[in-house]
mmCIF file of C-alpha atoms and ligand atoms in Angstrom:
data_model
loop_
_atom_site.group_PDB
_atom_site.id
_atom_site.type_symbol
_atom_site.label_atom_id
_atom_site.label_comp_id
_atom_site.label_asym_id
_atom_site.label_seq_id
_atom_site.Cartn_x
_atom_site.Cartn_y
_atom_site.Cartn_z
ATOM 1 C CA MET M 1022 1.317 -16.569 -23.662
ATOM 2 C CA ILE M 1023 2.825 -14.009 -26.012
ATOM 3 C CA LEU M 1024 0.496 -11.053 -26.518
ATOM 4 C CA ASP M 1025 0.604 -8.853 -29.572
ATOM 5 C CA LYS M 1026 1.666 -5.246 -29.348
ATOM 6 C CA GLU M 1027 -1.820 -3.798 -29.860
ATOM 7 C CA ARG M 1028 -3.246 -5.802 -27.026
ATOM 8 C CA LEU M 1029 -0.434 -4.838 -24.665
ATOM 9 C CA ARG M 1030 -0.821 -1.231 -25.746
ATOM 10 C CA ASP M 1031 -4.553 -1.336 -24.944
ATOM 11 C CA ASN M 1032 -3.926 -2.885 -21.540
ATOM 12 C CA LEU M 1033 -1.180 -0.403 -20.761
ATOM 13 C CA ASP M 1034 -3.301 2.567 -21.842
ATOM 14 C CA ARG M 1035 -6.169 1.393 -19.664
ATOM 15 C CA VAL M 1036 -3.966 0.966 -16.596
ATOM 16 C CA ILE M 1037 -2.168 4.286 -17.103
ATOM 17 C CA TRP M 1038 -5.485 6.068 -17.490
ATOM 18 C CA LYS M 1039 -6.815 4.576 -14.246
ATOM 19 C CA ILE M 1040 -3.607 5.485 -12.432
ATOM 20 C CA GLU M 1041 -4.036 9.024 -13.704
ATOM 21 C CA GLU M 1042 -7.649 9.180 -12.528
ATOM 22 C CA ALA M 1043 -6.803 7.899 -9.056
ATOM 23 C CA ARG M 1044 -3.783 10.190 -8.793
ATOM 24 C CA LEU M 1045 -5.857 13.270 -9.540
ATOM 25 C CA GLN M 1046 -8.391 12.243 -6.912
ATOM 26 C CA ARG M 1047 -5.582 12.186 -4.359
ATOM 27 C CA SER M 1048 -3.544 15.185 -5.494
ATOM 28 C CA GLU M 1049 -2.379 16.670 -8.762
ATOM 29 C CA HIS M 1050 1.083 16.872 -7.224
ATOM 30 C CA LEU M 1051 1.318 13.142 -6.592
ATOM 31 C CA ILE M 1052 3.632 11.388 -9.054
ATOM 32 C CA VAL M 1053 3.021 7.652 -9.321
ATOM 33 C CA GLN M 1054 5.592 5.271 -10.758
ATOM 34 C CA MET M 1055 4.703 1.893 -12.169
ATOM 35 C CA CYS M 1056 6.691 -1.279 -11.833
ATOM 36 C CA VAL M 1057 5.531 -3.917 -14.329
ATOM 37 C CA VAL M 1058 5.420 -7.280 -12.561
ATOM 38 C CA SER M 1059 6.601 -9.733 -15.189
ATOM 39 C CA LYS M 1060 6.818 -12.871 -13.021
ATOM 40 C CA TYR M 1061 3.991 -14.753 -14.783
ATOM 41 C CA THR M 1062 4.489 -13.489 -18.302
ATOM 42 C CA ASP M 1063 6.676 -14.314 -21.294
ATOM 43 C CA ILE M 1064 9.928 -12.553 -21.854
ATOM 44 C CA GLU M 1065 8.636 -11.410 -25.284
ATOM 45 C CA ASN M 1066 5.960 -9.360 -23.535
ATOM 46 C CA ILE M 1067 8.652 -7.590 -21.513
ATOM 47 C CA LYS M 1068 10.355 -6.573 -24.756
ATOM 48 C CA THR M 1069 7.088 -5.268 -26.166
ATOM 49 C CA LEU M 1070 6.318 -3.276 -23.021
ATOM 50 C CA TYR M 1071 9.809 -1.827 -23.225
ATOM 51 C CA GLN M 1072 9.015 -0.683 -26.777
ATOM 52 C CA LEU M 1073 5.849 0.854 -25.373
ATOM 53 C CA GLY M 1074 7.881 2.904 -22.907
ATOM 54 C CA GLN M 1075 8.112 0.804 -19.750
ATOM 55 C CA ARG M 1076 11.469 0.564 -17.985
ATOM 56 C CA ASN M 1077 10.794 -0.832 -14.509
ATOM 57 C CA PHE M 1078 10.159 -4.553 -14.177
ATOM 58 C CA GLY M 1079 9.673 -6.671 -11.068
ATOM 59 C CA GLU M 1080 10.339 -10.354 -10.449
ATOM 60 C CA ASN M 1081 9.729 -12.354 -7.299
ATOM 61 C CA GLN M 1082 12.446 -14.977 -7.714
ATOM 62 C CA VAL M 1083 16.174 -14.385 -7.934
ATOM 63 C CA LYS M 1084 16.583 -17.205 -10.457
ATOM 64 C CA GLN M 1085 14.074 -15.721 -12.888
ATOM 65 C CA LEU M 1086 15.446 -12.228 -12.308
ATOM 66 C CA ASP M 1087 18.871 -13.586 -13.224
ATOM 67 C CA ASP M 1088 17.653 -15.382 -16.380
ATOM 68 C CA ARG M 1089 15.638 -12.463 -17.650
ATOM 69 C CA SER M 1090 17.969 -9.630 -16.829
ATOM 70 C CA SER M 1091 20.828 -11.463 -18.556
ATOM 71 C CA THR M 1092 18.715 -12.352 -21.609
ATOM 72 C CA LEU M 1093 17.565 -8.734 -21.899
ATOM 73 C CA ASP M 1094 20.834 -7.074 -20.918
ATOM 74 C CA GLU M 1095 20.926 -5.085 -24.172
ATOM 75 C CA LEU M 1096 17.889 -3.118 -22.993
ATOM 76 C CA PRO M 1097 18.246 -0.349 -20.382
ATOM 77 C CA LEU M 1098 15.753 -1.926 -17.963
ATOM 78 C CA ALA M 1099 15.576 -1.329 -14.220
ATOM 79 C CA TRP M 1100 14.858 -4.494 -12.250
ATOM 80 C CA HIS M 1101 13.026 -4.732 -8.946
ATOM 81 C CA MET M 1102 13.107 -7.743 -6.648
ATOM 82 C CA ILE M 1103 9.630 -7.985 -5.113
ATOM 83 C CA GLY M 1104 9.528 -11.480 -3.612
ATOM 84 C CA ASN M 1105 10.766 -13.168 -0.495
ATOM 85 C CA LEU M 1106 14.574 -13.222 -0.538
ATOM 86 C CA GLN M 1107 16.104 -16.443 0.760
ATOM 87 C CA LYS M 1108 19.453 -16.133 2.520
ATOM 88 C CA ASN M 1109 21.169 -18.458 0.073
ATOM 89 C CA LYS M 1110 20.181 -16.139 -2.806
ATOM 90 C CA ILE M 1111 21.551 -12.915 -1.306
ATOM 91 C CA ASN M 1112 24.931 -13.057 -3.057
ATOM 92 C CA LYS M 1113 23.323 -13.749 -6.413
ATOM 93 C CA LEU M 1114 20.919 -10.840 -5.990
ATOM 94 C CA ILE M 1115 23.765 -8.467 -5.139
ATOM 95 C CA GLU M 1116 25.600 -9.549 -8.302
ATOM 96 C CA LEU M 1117 22.534 -8.720 -10.394
ATOM 97 C CA ASN M 1118 22.536 -5.057 -9.296
ATOM 98 C CA PRO M 1119 18.768 -4.570 -9.113
ATOM 99 C CA LEU M 1120 17.526 -0.995 -8.920
ATOM 100 C CA LEU M 1121 15.493 -1.782 -5.818
ATOM 101 C CA LEU M 1122 14.868 -4.642 -3.416
ATOM 102 C CA GLN M 1123 11.238 -3.984 -2.482
ATOM 103 C CA SER M 1124 10.885 -6.955 -0.158
ATOM 104 C CA LEU M 1125 13.315 -6.397 2.696
ATOM 105 C CA ASP M 1126 11.092 -8.102 5.244
ATOM 106 C CA SER M 1127 13.033 -8.461 8.508
ATOM 107 C CA LEU M 1128 15.854 -6.975 10.554
ATOM 108 C CA GLU M 1129 17.616 -10.310 10.415
ATOM 109 C CA LEU M 1130 17.582 -10.319 6.600
ATOM 110 C CA ALA M 1131 18.803 -6.713 6.569
ATOM 111 C CA LYS M 1132 21.787 -7.582 8.768
ATOM 112 C CA GLU M 1133 22.714 -10.577 6.643
ATOM 113 C CA LEU M 1134 22.339 -8.563 3.441
ATOM 114 C CA ASP M 1135 24.406 -5.690 4.825
ATOM 115 C CA LYS M 1136 27.175 -8.069 5.825
ATOM 116 C CA ARG M 1137 27.395 -9.507 2.305
ATOM 117 C CA LEU M 1138 27.229 -6.035 0.743
ATOM 118 C CA LYS M 1139 30.159 -4.905 2.886
ATOM 119 C CA VAL M 1140 32.228 -7.910 1.817
ATOM 120 C CA LYS M 1141 31.599 -6.989 -1.811
ATOM 121 C CA GLY M 1142 32.023 -3.255 -1.251
ATOM 122 C CA LYS M 1143 28.587 -2.543 -2.702
ATOM 123 C CA THR M 1144 25.348 -0.852 -1.708
ATOM 124 C CA LEU M 1145 21.736 -1.757 -2.465
ATOM 125 C CA SER M 1146 18.572 0.342 -2.361
ATOM 126 C CA ALA M 1147 15.657 -1.285 -0.568
ATOM 127 C CA LEU M 1148 12.150 -0.822 0.781
ATOM 128 C CA LEU M 1149 11.082 -2.196 4.139
ATOM 129 C CA GLN M 1150 8.160 -4.560 3.579
ATOM 130 C CA ILE M 1151 5.350 -4.070 6.072
ATOM 131 C CA ASN M 1152 2.709 -6.702 6.741
ATOM 132 C CA SER M 1153 0.098 -4.076 7.531
ATOM 133 C CA ALA M 1154 -2.779 -6.471 6.905
ATOM 134 C CA ASN M 1155 -1.331 -8.678 9.654
ATOM 135 C CA GLU M 1156 -1.730 -11.804 7.584
ATOM 136 C CA ALA M 1157 0.138 -14.930 8.663
ATOM 137 C CA THR M 1158 0.742 -15.907 5.033
ATOM 138 C CA LYS M 1159 2.521 -12.654 4.236
ATOM 139 C CA SER M 1160 6.042 -11.660 5.040
ATOM 140 C CA GLY M 1161 7.040 -8.264 6.344
ATOM 141 C CA VAL M 1162 7.508 -6.517 9.647
ATOM 142 C CA SER M 1163 4.453 -5.651 11.724
ATOM 143 C CA SER M 1164 3.032 -2.140 11.569
ATOM 144 C CA ALA M 1165 3.786 -1.707 15.260
ATOM 145 C CA GLU M 1166 7.501 -2.414 14.814
ATOM 146 C CA ALA M 1167 8.017 -0.891 11.373
ATOM 147 C CA ILE M 1168 9.323 2.527 12.410
ATOM 148 C CA ASP M 1169 11.785 1.154 14.968
ATOM 149 C CA ILE M 1170 13.083 -1.487 12.577
ATOM 150 C CA TYR M 1171 13.428 1.072 9.794
ATOM 151 C CA GLN M 1172 15.540 3.298 12.058
ATOM 152 C CA GLU M 1173 17.596 0.384 13.252
ATOM 153 C CA ILE M 1174 18.405 -0.710 9.689
ATOM 154 C CA LYS M 1175 19.336 2.875 8.838
ATOM 155 C CA GLU M 1176 21.676 3.073 11.791
ATOM 156 C CA GLU M 1177 23.227 -0.371 11.654
ATOM 157 C CA CYS M 1178 23.210 -1.392 8.015
ATOM 158 C CA SER M 1179 25.168 1.342 6.282
ATOM 159 C CA ASN M 1180 25.395 -0.446 2.915
ATOM 160 C CA ILE M 1181 21.617 -0.673 2.578
ATOM 161 C CA GLU M 1182 20.023 2.511 1.267
ATOM 162 C CA LEU M 1183 16.488 2.510 2.607
ATOM 163 C CA LYS M 1184 14.162 4.431 0.308
ATOM 164 C CA GLY M 1185 10.779 3.776 1.885
ATOM 165 C CA VAL M 1186 8.199 1.066 2.412
ATOM 166 C CA MET M 1187 6.336 -1.622 0.504
ATOM 167 C CA SER M 1188 3.129 -3.372 1.427
ATOM 168 C CA ILE M 1189 0.652 -5.815 -0.076
ATOM 169 C CA GLY M 1190 -2.989 -4.921 0.542
ATOM 170 C CA ALA M 1191 -5.168 -7.171 2.673
ATOM 171 C CA HIS M 1192 -6.268 -10.248 0.745
ATOM 172 C CA VAL M 1193 -10.006 -9.904 1.343
ATOM 173 C CA ASP M 1194 -13.082 -8.741 -0.583
ATOM 174 C CA ASP M 1195 -14.026 -6.031 1.893
ATOM 175 C CA THR M 1196 -12.710 -2.777 0.413
ATOM 176 C CA LYS M 1197 -12.788 -1.104 3.810
ATOM 177 C CA ILE M 1198 -10.317 -3.610 5.237
ATOM 178 C CA ILE M 1199 -7.984 -3.240 2.239
ATOM 179 C CA GLN M 1200 -8.172 0.528 2.624
ATOM 180 C CA ASP M 1201 -7.333 0.273 6.326
ATOM 181 C CA SER M 1202 -4.206 -1.717 5.497
ATOM 182 C CA PHE M 1203 -3.098 0.904 2.943
ATOM 183 C CA ASN M 1204 -3.828 3.763 5.337
ATOM 184 C CA SER M 1205 -1.789 2.055 8.004
ATOM 185 C CA THR M 1206 1.219 1.708 5.669
ATOM 186 C CA TYR M 1207 0.836 5.285 4.454
ATOM 187 C CA LYS M 1208 0.889 6.618 8.013
ATOM 188 C CA ILE M 1209 4.156 4.834 8.665
ATOM 189 C CA TYR M 1210 5.541 6.182 5.387
ATOM 190 C CA GLU M 1211 4.532 9.714 6.371
ATOM 191 C CA THR M 1212 6.451 9.418 9.630
ATOM 192 C CA LEU M 1213 9.472 7.965 7.834
ATOM 193 C CA GLN M 1214 9.596 10.852 5.370
ATOM 194 C CA ASN M 1215 11.487 12.650 8.152
ATOM 195 C CA SER M 1216 14.085 9.899 7.835
ATOM 196 C CA GLY M 1217 14.381 10.310 4.085
ATOM 197 C CA ALA M 1218 11.742 7.853 2.845
ATOM 198 C CA THR M 1219 10.506 8.798 -0.631
ATOM 199 C CA ILE M 1220 8.804 5.638 -1.909
ATOM 200 C CA CYS M 1221 5.505 4.193 -0.717
ATOM 201 C CA SER M 1222 4.972 1.074 -2.855
ATOM 202 C CA MET M 1223 1.388 -0.180 -2.555
ATOM 203 C CA GLY M 1224 -1.154 -1.489 -5.038
ATOM 204 C CA MET M 1225 -1.396 -4.423 -7.431
ATOM 205 C CA SER M 1226 -3.822 -5.184 -10.287
ATOM 206 C CA SER M 1227 -6.829 -5.642 -8.037
ATOM 207 C CA ASP M 1228 -6.331 -2.647 -5.771
ATOM 208 C CA TYR M 1229 -3.982 -0.038 -7.274
ATOM 209 C CA LYS M 1230 -6.630 2.646 -7.642
ATOM 210 C CA LEU M 1231 -7.487 2.371 -3.968
ATOM 211 C CA ALA M 1232 -3.791 2.293 -3.034
ATOM 212 C CA ILE M 1233 -3.125 5.520 -4.948
ATOM 213 C CA LYS M 1234 -6.090 7.201 -3.273
ATOM 214 C CA CYS M 1235 -4.409 6.246 0.012
ATOM 215 C CA GLY M 1236 -1.152 7.917 -1.087
ATOM 216 C CA SER M 1237 0.846 5.220 -2.879
ATOM 217 C CA ASN M 1238 3.487 6.575 -5.263
ATOM 218 C CA MET M 1239 4.567 3.236 -6.706
ATOM 219 C CA VAL M 1240 2.256 0.531 -7.996
ATOM 220 C CA ARG M 1241 3.282 -3.002 -8.975
ATOM 221 C CA ILE M 1242 1.093 -4.235 -11.796
ATOM 222 C CA GLY M 1243 1.117 -7.719 -13.304
ATOM 223 C CA SER M 1244 -2.076 -9.456 -14.435
ATOM 224 C CA ALA M 1245 -3.975 -6.308 -15.500
ATOM 225 C CA LEU M 1246 -1.318 -5.758 -18.185
ATOM 226 C CA PHE M 1247 -1.339 -9.308 -19.489
ATOM 227 C CA GLU M 1248 -5.057 -10.156 -19.753
HETATM 228 C C1 PLP T 1403 2.707 -10.739 -8.074
HETATM 229 C C2 PLP T 1403 2.928 -9.525 -7.319
HETATM 230 C C3 PLP T 1403 2.381 -8.303 -7.769
HETATM 231 C C4 PLP T 1403 1.509 -8.163 -8.994
HETATM 232 O O1 PLP T 1403 0.309 -8.843 -8.855
HETATM 233 P P1 PLP T 1403 -0.884 -8.675 -9.917
HETATM 234 O O2 PLP T 1403 -2.090 -8.986 -9.119
HETATM 235 O O3 PLP T 1403 -0.603 -9.685 -10.974
HETATM 236 O O4 PLP T 1403 -0.870 -7.291 -10.416
HETATM 237 C C5 PLP T 1403 2.684 -7.177 -7.020
HETATM 238 N N1 PLP T 1403 3.453 -7.227 -5.905
HETATM 239 C C6 PLP T 1403 3.975 -8.379 -5.457
HETATM 240 C C7 PLP T 1403 4.801 -8.359 -4.222
HETATM 241 C C8 PLP T 1403 3.728 -9.561 -6.144
HETATM 242 O O5 PLP T 1403 4.251 -10.710 -5.670
#
């Protein structure tokens, strides 16, 4: 559905205001970036949000990332890959030059990706995805292994530039459990700051305020912007 500019402006204002509120509750020094998740919305709405000042957009499929980034290549947008990356889509993703692969979810994928990057003489920035809610349906490394795997990727995969971590909050109604999953990711992020991590990507439409209160500095917002 194509939304008119006023409606998108209202939605955007509301989200930005809530981000601001949550940020100030955590710390006035915390700077929170927003990645607009455009996977379920029309390409027209991406253009309108660009006019309203947004630059970072996330897609969860390489095919759609390809279609949209090429259709919109006149605009100076920064694309994020946020979904599960299949091995047979690695080369295509590298060609698309995304700003950030947020969903690097295993050591095995990192090694495969690094190999292909080396062949092409390119580098790619990425976040290690952590399954801190320990949910079988979610991808990502376990909290227990996250630090070791992060270090191993840093040491062995020289064409991947690890910038931090990404996590999806627990998919439950109990706020306490969601908060625990964010706190767990944040703790790992804190440790990894010594290894150069600067991005802690947590929080979607339903839980970004909580995520920011737990220290997130990048939220990924879809549905709240397109209602
Ligand atoms: C879809 C998606 C989002 C955005 O979800 P909303 O609830 O629509 O805000 C954020 N992160 C990831 C990894 C997603 O797949």
